[in-house]
Coordinates of C-alpha atoms in Angstrom, one line a residue:
A1 CA 19.8 2.2 9.6
F2 CA 16.8 3.0 7.4
H3 CA 15.7 6.0 9.5
L4 CA 17.6 9.1 10.5
V5 CA 16.7 8.7 14.2
D6 CA 18.1 5.2 14.2
Y7 CA 21.2 6.3 12.5
C8 CA 21.7 9.1 15.1
Q9 CA 21.4 6.5 17.8
Q10 CA 23.9 4.2 16.1
V11 CA 26.4 7.0 15.7
G12 CA 25.9 8.0 19.4
R13 CA 26.5 4.4 20.6
A14 CA 29.7 4.2 18.6
G15 CA 31.2 7.1 20.4
R16 CA 29.7 6.6 23.8
D17 CA 33.0 6.2 25.6
G18 CA 34.2 9.6 24.4
S19 CA 36.8 8.2 21.9
S20 CA 36.7 8.9 18.2
K21 CA 34.7 6.4 16.2
C22 CA 33.8 6.1 12.5
H23 CA 30.5 5.0 11.1
A24 CA 29.7 4.2 7.5
I25 CA 26.5 4.0 5.5
L26 CA 26.3 1.2 3.1
Y27 CA 23.2 0.1 1.2
S28 CA 22.7 -2.4 -1.5
F29 CA 20.0 -1.8 -4.1
P30 CA 17.3 -4.1 -2.6
H31 CA 17.5 -2.2 0.7
H32 CA 16.8 1.1 -1.0
A33 CA 13.1 0.8 -0.9
H34 CA 13.1 0.6 2.9
V35 CA 15.1 3.7 3.5
S36 CA 13.1 6.6 4.9
R37 CA 12.9 9.9 3.0
S38 CA 14.7 11.8 5.8
M39 CA 17.6 9.3 5.5
K40 CA 17.8 9.6 1.7
K41 CA 17.8 13.4 2.1
F42 CA 20.6 13.2 4.6
V43 CA 22.7 10.9 2.3
T44 CA 22.1 13.3 -0.6
E45 CA 22.8 16.5 1.3
A46 CA 25.8 15.2 3.1
K47 CA 27.8 14.6 0.0
N48 CA 29.0 18.3 -0.1
K49 CA 28.9 19.5 3.5
C50 CA 29.6 18.7 7.1
L51 CA 28.0 15.3 8.0
R52 CA 27.7 16.2 11.7
S53 CA 25.9 19.5 11.0
T54 CA 23.6 17.9 8.3
L55 CA 22.7 15.0 10.7
Y56 CA 22.1 16.8 13.9
T57 CA 20.5 20.1 12.8
P58 CA 17.0 18.7 12.2
F59 CA 17.1 17.5 15.8
N60 CA 18.3 20.8 17.3
E61 CA 15.6 22.3 19.4
N62 CA 15.2 25.6 17.5
C63 CA 16.4 24.2 14.2
E64 CA 19.6 26.2 14.6
K65 CA 22.5 25.0 12.6
V66 CA 24.8 22.6 14.5
E67 CA 28.3 23.9 13.9
P68 CA 31.2 21.6 12.8
L69 CA 33.8 20.6 15.3
N70 CA 37.3 22.0 15.2
P71 CA 39.8 20.6 14.2
G72 CA 38.0 19.2 11.1
H73 CA 39.4 15.7 11.5
S74 CA 37.5 15.3 14.8
C75 CA 34.2 16.3 13.1
C76 CA 33.4 14.1 10.1
S77 CA 35.0 12.7 6.9
F78 CA 33.9 15.7 4.9
C79 CA 35.5 18.2 7.4
A80 CA 38.6 16.0 7.6
L81 CA 39.3 16.6 4.0
S82 CA 39.8 20.3 4.7
C83 CA 41.4 19.8 8.1
D84 CA 44.1 22.5 8.7
C85 CA 46.0 21.2 11.6
D86 CA 49.1 21.1 9.5
G87 CA 49.8 17.4 9.8
G88 CA 49.7 17.5 13.6
C89 CA 47.0 14.8 13.7
D90 CA 47.3 11.1 13.0
Y91 CA 43.8 10.9 11.7
T92 CA 43.4 8.4 8.8
L93 CA 40.4 8.9 6.6
L94 CA 38.4 5.8 5.6
P95 CA 38.7 5.1 1.9
K96 CA 35.8 6.6 0.1
V97 CA 33.4 4.2 -1.4
E98 CA 31.9 5.7 -4.5
E99 CA 28.3 5.4 -5.5
M100 CA 28.0 2.7 -8.1
E101 CA 25.8 2.8 -11.1
I102 CA 23.0 0.3 -10.8
C103 CA 23.6 -2.2 -13.5
S104 CA 21.0 -4.4 -14.9
E105 CA 20.7 -7.7 -13.2
K106 CA 22.7 -10.5 -14.7
K107 CA 20.4 -13.4 -15.6
V108 CA 21.6 -16.9 -15.6
I109 CA 19.7 -18.8 -18.2
R110 CA 19.6 -22.6 -18.1
N111 CA 17.4 -25.0 -19.8
V112 CA 15.1 -27.1 -17.6
S113 CA 13.6 -30.2 -19.1
D114 CA 9.9 -30.9 -19.0
E115 CA 10.8 -34.0 -17.0
S116 CA 12.6 -31.9 -14.3
K117 CA 9.7 -29.4 -14.2
N118 CA 7.2 -32.2 -13.7
L119 CA 9.3 -33.6 -10.9
V120 CA 9.5 -30.2 -9.1
R121 CA 5.7 -29.8 -9.6
E122 CA 5.1 -33.3 -8.1
M123 CA 7.4 -32.6 -5.2
L124 CA 5.7 -29.3 -4.4
V125 CA 2.2 -30.8 -4.6
E126 CA 3.3 -33.7 -2.4
S127 CA 4.7 -31.3 0.2
H128 CA 1.5 -29.3 0.1
E129 CA -0.6 -32.4 0.6
Q130 CA 1.5 -33.6 3.5
Q131 CA 1.4 -30.3 5.3
S132 CA -2.3 -29.9 4.6
S133 CA -3.1 -33.3 6.1
L134 CA -1.6 -32.1 9.4
L135 CA -3.8 -29.0 9.7
P136 CA -7.2 -28.6 11.4
L137 CA -10.1 -28.7 8.9
L138 CA -11.0 -25.0 9.3
T139 CA -7.5 -23.7 8.2
P140 CA -7.0 -23.2 4.5
P141 CA -3.9 -25.1 3.6
E142 CA -2.6 -22.3 1.3
L143 CA -2.6 -19.9 4.2
V144 CA -0.3 -22.1 6.3
T145 CA 1.9 -23.7 3.6
G146 CA 2.1 -20.8 1.2
L147 CA 1.6 -23.3 -1.6
S148 CA -1.4 -22.9 -3.8
E149 CA -1.8 -24.3 -7.3
T150 CA -1.1 -20.9 -8.7
V151 CA 2.2 -20.6 -6.6
I152 CA 3.3 -24.1 -7.6
E153 CA 2.7 -23.3 -11.3
S154 CA 4.5 -20.0 -11.1
V155 CA 7.5 -21.7 -9.5
V156 CA 7.5 -24.4 -12.2
Q157 CA 7.2 -21.8 -15.0
N158 CA 10.1 -19.8 -13.6
L159 CA 12.6 -22.6 -13.3

């Protein structure tokens, strides 16, 4: 979920039948740009305190703090770490996935011959012309095909 409200709904659906469920947040770097500020704030704040309280307090009517559940293992993964039920529970904590450093992208470099580049250019131009011939006269071909001379040249240069 990219938004806090959506995440709340997902968590709620997971435990709808009353049994305990777990829910994980996993993002890859390309998705990061789509995550809302409220969701980023939740992920940041929830590292060192009760997930349930952090998640539900903003939605509480009077902004009163939502208290953690007791015993801790029935609340969230953070509270489960400090659960004091003296081993009377059979709760298994999900393995923690650490945040990973964002590494620079690995680039695969290969040499593309001028002959291959020309072949790709010819194929793209041919595709563009074929699709353009099927369109009504008033429709700009670039709008429908997505292939303009600039796009074709950009593709060829980045081979």
